Coordinates of C-alpha atoms in Angstrom, one line a residue:
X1 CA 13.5 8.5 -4.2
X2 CA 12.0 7.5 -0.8
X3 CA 14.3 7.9 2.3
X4 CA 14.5 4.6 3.9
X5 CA 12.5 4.9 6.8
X6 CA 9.3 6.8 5.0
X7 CA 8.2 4.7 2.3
X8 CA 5.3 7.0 1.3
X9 CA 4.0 10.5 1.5
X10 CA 1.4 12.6 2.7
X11 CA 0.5 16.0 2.0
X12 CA -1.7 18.8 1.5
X13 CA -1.8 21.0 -0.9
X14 CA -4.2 24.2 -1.9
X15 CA -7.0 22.0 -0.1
X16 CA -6.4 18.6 -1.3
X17 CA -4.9 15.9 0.7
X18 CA -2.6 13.9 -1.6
X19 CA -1.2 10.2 -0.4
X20 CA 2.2 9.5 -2.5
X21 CA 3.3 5.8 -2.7
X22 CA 5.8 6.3 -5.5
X23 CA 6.7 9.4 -7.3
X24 CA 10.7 8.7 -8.2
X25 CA 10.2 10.1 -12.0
X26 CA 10.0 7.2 -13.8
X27 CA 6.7 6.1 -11.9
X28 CA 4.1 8.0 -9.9
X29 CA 1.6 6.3 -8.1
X30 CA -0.8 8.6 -6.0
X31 CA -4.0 8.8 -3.9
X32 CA -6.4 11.7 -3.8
X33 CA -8.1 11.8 -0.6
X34 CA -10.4 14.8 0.7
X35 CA -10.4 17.8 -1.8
X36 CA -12.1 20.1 -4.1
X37 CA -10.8 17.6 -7.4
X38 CA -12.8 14.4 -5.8
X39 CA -16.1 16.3 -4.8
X40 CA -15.9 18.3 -7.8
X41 CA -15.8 15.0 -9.6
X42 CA -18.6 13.2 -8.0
X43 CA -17.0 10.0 -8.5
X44 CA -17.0 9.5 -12.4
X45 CA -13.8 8.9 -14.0
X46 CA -14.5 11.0 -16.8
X47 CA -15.2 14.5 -14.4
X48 CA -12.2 12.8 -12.8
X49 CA -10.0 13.2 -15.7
X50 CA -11.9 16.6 -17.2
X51 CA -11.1 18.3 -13.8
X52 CA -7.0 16.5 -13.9
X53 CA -6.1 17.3 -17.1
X54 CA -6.3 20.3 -19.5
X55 CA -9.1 20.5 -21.9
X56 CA -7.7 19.0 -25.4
X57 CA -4.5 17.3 -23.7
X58 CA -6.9 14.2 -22.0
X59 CA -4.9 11.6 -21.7
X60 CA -5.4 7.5 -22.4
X61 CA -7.2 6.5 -19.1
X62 CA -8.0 3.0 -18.0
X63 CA -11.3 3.4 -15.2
X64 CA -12.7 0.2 -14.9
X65 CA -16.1 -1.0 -13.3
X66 CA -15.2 -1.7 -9.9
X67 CA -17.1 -5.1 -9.0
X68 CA -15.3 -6.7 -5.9
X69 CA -14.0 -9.2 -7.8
X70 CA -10.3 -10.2 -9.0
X71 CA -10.1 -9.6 -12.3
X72 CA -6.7 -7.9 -13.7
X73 CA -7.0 -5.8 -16.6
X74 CA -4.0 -5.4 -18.7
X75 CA -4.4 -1.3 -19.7
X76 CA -3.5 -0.7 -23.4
X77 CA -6.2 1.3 -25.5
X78 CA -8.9 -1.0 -25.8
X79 CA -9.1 -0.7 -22.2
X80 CA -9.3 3.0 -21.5
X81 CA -12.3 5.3 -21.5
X82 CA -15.0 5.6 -22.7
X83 CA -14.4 2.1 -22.4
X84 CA -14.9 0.2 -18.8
X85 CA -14.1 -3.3 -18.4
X86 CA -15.1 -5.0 -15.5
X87 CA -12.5 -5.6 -13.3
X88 CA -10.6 -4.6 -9.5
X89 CA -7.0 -4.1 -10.7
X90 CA -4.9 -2.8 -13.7
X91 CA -1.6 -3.7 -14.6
X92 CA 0.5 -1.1 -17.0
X93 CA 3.8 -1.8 -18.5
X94 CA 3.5 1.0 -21.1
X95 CA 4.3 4.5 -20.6
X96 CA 2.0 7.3 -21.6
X97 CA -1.2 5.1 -20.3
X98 CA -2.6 6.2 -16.9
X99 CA -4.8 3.7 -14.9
X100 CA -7.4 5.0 -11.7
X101 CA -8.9 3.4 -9.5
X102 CA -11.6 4.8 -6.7
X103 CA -12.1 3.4 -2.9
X104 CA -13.6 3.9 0.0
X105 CA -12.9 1.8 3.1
X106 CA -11.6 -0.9 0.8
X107 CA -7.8 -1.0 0.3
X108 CA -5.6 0.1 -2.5
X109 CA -2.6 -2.4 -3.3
X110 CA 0.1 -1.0 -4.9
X111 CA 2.9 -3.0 -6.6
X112 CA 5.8 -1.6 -9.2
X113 CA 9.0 -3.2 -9.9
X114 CA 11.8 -2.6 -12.8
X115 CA 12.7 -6.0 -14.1
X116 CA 12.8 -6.5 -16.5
X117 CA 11.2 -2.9 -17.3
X118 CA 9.5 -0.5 -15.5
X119 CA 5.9 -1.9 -14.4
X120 CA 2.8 -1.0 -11.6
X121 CA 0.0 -2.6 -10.9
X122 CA -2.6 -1.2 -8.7
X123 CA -5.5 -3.3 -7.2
X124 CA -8.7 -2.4 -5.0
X125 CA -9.2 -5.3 -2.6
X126 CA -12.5 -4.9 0.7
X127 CA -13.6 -7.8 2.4
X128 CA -14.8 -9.7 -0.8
X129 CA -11.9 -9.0 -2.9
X130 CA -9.6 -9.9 -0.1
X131 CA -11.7 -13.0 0.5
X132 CA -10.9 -13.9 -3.4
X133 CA -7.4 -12.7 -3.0
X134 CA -6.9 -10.0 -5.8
X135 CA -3.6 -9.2 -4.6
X136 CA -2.6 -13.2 -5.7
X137 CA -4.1 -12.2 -9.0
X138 CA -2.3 -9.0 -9.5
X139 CA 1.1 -11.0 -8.6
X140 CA -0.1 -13.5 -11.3
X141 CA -0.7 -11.0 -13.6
X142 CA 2.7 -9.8 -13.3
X143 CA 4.4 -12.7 -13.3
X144 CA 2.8 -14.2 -16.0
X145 CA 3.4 -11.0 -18.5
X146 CA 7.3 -10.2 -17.3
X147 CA 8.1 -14.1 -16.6
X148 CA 9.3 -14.7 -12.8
X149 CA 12.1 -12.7 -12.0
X150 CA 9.8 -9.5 -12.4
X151 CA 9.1 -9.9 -8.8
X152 CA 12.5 -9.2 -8.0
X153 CA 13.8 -6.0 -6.4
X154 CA 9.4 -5.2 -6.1
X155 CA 8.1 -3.0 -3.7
X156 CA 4.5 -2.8 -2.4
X157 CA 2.0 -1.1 -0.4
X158 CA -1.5 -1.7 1.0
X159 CA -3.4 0.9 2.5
X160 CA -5.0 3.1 3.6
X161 CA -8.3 1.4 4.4
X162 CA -10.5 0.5 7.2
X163 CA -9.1 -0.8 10.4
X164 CA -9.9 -4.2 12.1
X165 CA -10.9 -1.8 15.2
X166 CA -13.8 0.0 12.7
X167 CA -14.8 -3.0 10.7
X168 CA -17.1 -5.0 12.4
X169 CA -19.8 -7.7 10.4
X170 CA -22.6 -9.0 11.8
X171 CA -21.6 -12.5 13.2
X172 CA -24.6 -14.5 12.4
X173 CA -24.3 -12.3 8.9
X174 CA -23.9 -15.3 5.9
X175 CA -20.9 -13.2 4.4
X176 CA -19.0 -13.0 7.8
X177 CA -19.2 -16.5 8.1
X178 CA -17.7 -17.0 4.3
X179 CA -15.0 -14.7 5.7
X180 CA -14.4 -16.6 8.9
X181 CA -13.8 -19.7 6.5
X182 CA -11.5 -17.8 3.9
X183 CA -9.0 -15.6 6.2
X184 CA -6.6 -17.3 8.3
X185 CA -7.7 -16.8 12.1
X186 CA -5.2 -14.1 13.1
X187 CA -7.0 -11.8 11.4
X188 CA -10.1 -12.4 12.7
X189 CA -11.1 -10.7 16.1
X190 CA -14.4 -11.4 17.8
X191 CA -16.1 -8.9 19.8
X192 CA -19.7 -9.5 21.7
X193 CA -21.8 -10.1 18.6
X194 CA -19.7 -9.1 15.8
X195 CA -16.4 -10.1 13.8
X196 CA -13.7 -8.0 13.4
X197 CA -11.3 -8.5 10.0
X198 CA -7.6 -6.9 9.8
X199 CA -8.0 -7.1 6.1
X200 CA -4.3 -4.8 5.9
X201 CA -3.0 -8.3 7.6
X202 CA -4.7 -10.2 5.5
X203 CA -3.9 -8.3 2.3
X204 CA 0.2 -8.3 3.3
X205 CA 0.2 -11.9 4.4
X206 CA -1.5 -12.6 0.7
X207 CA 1.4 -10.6 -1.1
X208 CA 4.2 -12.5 0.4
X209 CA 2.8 -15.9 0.0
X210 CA 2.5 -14.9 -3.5
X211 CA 6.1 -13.9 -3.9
X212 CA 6.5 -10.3 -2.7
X213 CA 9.6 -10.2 -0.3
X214 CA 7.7 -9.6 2.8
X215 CA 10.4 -6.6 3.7
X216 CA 9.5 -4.7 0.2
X217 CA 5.7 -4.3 1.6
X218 CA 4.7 -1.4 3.4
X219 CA 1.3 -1.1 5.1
X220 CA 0.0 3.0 4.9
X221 CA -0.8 3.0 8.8
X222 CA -4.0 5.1 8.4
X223 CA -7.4 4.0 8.9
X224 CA -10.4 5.8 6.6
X225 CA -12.4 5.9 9.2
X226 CA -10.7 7.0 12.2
X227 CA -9.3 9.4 9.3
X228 CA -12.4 11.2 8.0
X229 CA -10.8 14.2 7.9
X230 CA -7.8 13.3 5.5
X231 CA -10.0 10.6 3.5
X232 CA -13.6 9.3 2.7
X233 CA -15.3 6.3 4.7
X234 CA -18.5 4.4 3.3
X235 CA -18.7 3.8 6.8
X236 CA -18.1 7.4 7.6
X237 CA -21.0 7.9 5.1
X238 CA -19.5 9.8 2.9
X239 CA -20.9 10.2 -0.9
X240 CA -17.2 10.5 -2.6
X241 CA -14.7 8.2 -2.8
X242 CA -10.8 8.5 -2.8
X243 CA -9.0 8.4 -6.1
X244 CA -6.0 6.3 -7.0
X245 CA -4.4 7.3 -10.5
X246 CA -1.1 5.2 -11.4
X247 CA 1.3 5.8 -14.5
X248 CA 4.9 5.4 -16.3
X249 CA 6.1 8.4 -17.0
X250 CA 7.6 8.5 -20.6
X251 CA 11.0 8.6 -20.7
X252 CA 12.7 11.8 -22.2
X253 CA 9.9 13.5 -21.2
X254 CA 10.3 16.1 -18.0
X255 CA 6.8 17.3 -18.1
X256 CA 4.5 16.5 -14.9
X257 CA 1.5 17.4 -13.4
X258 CA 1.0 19.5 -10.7
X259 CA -0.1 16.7 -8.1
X260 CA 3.6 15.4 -9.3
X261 CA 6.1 18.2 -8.7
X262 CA 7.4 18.4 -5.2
X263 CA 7.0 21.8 -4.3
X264 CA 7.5 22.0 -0.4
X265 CA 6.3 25.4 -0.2
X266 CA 2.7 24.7 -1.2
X267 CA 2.5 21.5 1.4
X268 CA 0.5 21.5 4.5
X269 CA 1.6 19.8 7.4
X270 CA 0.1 16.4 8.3
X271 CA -0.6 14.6 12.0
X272 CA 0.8 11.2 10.9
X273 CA -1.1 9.4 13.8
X274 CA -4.4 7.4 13.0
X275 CA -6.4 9.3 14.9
X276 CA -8.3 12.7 14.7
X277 CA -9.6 14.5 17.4
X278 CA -12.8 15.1 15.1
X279 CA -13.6 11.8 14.4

């Protein structure tokens, strides 16, 4: 369980930063930031999951084609590799099913709930998908599978992404313009010839109008850019990508994978600020 005043968790261990958003055994949500796993990978789910899980013990996994858009898909077995719907969030109800998820600069939403089971939903929202509001759709999605009250007792997070300091669009740019239309004018910053977007704002202000109680959300105060050394940035031009992977544990079973076990020994301290003296 999280203590009250640290709603997530950062860590490194044996070379690979790890960003925990929920890990209370029933449901583990987790981001895999720099590290010899994500390069290894090169950003295809299935190296993803070869290098996760032990040969012959590969597990159902929902990767779906990322496309910026706001599509929920609802991960059972139709949906997991090698199959790969199209779509920018996954909603799992079902233990035993693992759903991932990759970004870089964009945001990762994360949502899980226990009414009237145990739920997540995880979502990949940037500057288009916030635009189209995923993180409305994800809430839909929920609703509309668990009926209304699932909502209640939620928590969520959003983060870590780019910051409204490091994401600046052309202001004469067609899609910055879209933007300036679509996101509510707090967010948007104007500096000399560009348009800044606090798309973590914009993200949490979406949540709670859709229902999340606005004191359940927590926004991961890290920015991938100004971060570069704990996480990739397209910006940053990095080739890989960070990797979110999201299940419900099965219940009766104790077994969990290394990423999982809280072994303090193994950790690596973090600096929490957002900043690095590299970057």
């Amino acid at each position: 369980m999280w203590p009250e005043d640290t709603p997530w968790s950062l860590k490194r261990r044996s070379g690979q930063w790890l960003l925990e958003y929920i890990n209370d055994g029933e449901t583990s949500v987790v981001l895999f930031g720099r590290g010899f796993l994500t390069e290894v990978a090169e950003g295809d789910p299935e190296k993803l999951g070869a290098s996760f899980f032990e040969t012959g013990k590969f597990p159902p996994l929902a990767a779906p084609r990322q496309e910026h858009g706001r599509n929920v898909i609802t991960v059972d077995e139709k949906s997991c590799l090698p199959e790969r719907p199209e779509g920018d969030a996954l909603f799992l109800d079902r233990p035993g099913y693992f759903g991932s998820l990759r970004f870089a600069d964009c945001f990762p939403i994360v949502l899980c709930g226990r009414n009237p089971r145990r739920w997540v939903s995880v979502g990949h929202s940037g500057f288009v998908g916030s635009g189209m509001n995923v993180a409305s759709a994800m809430v839909s999605t929920v609703s509309g599978n668990l009926g209304p009250d699932a909502l209640d007792g939620a928590l969520a997070w959003v983060g870590p992404g780019i910051c409204g300091k490091c994401y600046g669009r052309k202001a004469d740019d067609p899609w910055t313009m879209w933007g300036m239309k679509v996101f509510p004018s707090e967010y948007v910053i104007f500096k000399e010839k560009e348009v800044h977007f606090d798309l973590s704002g914009i993200i949490t202000r979406q949540l709670v109008e859709s229902g999340v109680c606005e004191s359940s959300v927590f926004e991961v105060p890290f920015c991938t850019l100004c971060r570069k050394d704990i996480f990739y940035s397209y910006r940053g031009k990095d080739e890989y990508s960070n990797f979110l992977l999201a299940r419900l544990l099965i219940p009766g079973h104790n077994s969990r994978y290394w990423w999982e076990n809280d072994n303090s020994d193994n950790n690596e301290n973090a600096n929490l600020s957002n900043s690095s003296s590299g970057v």
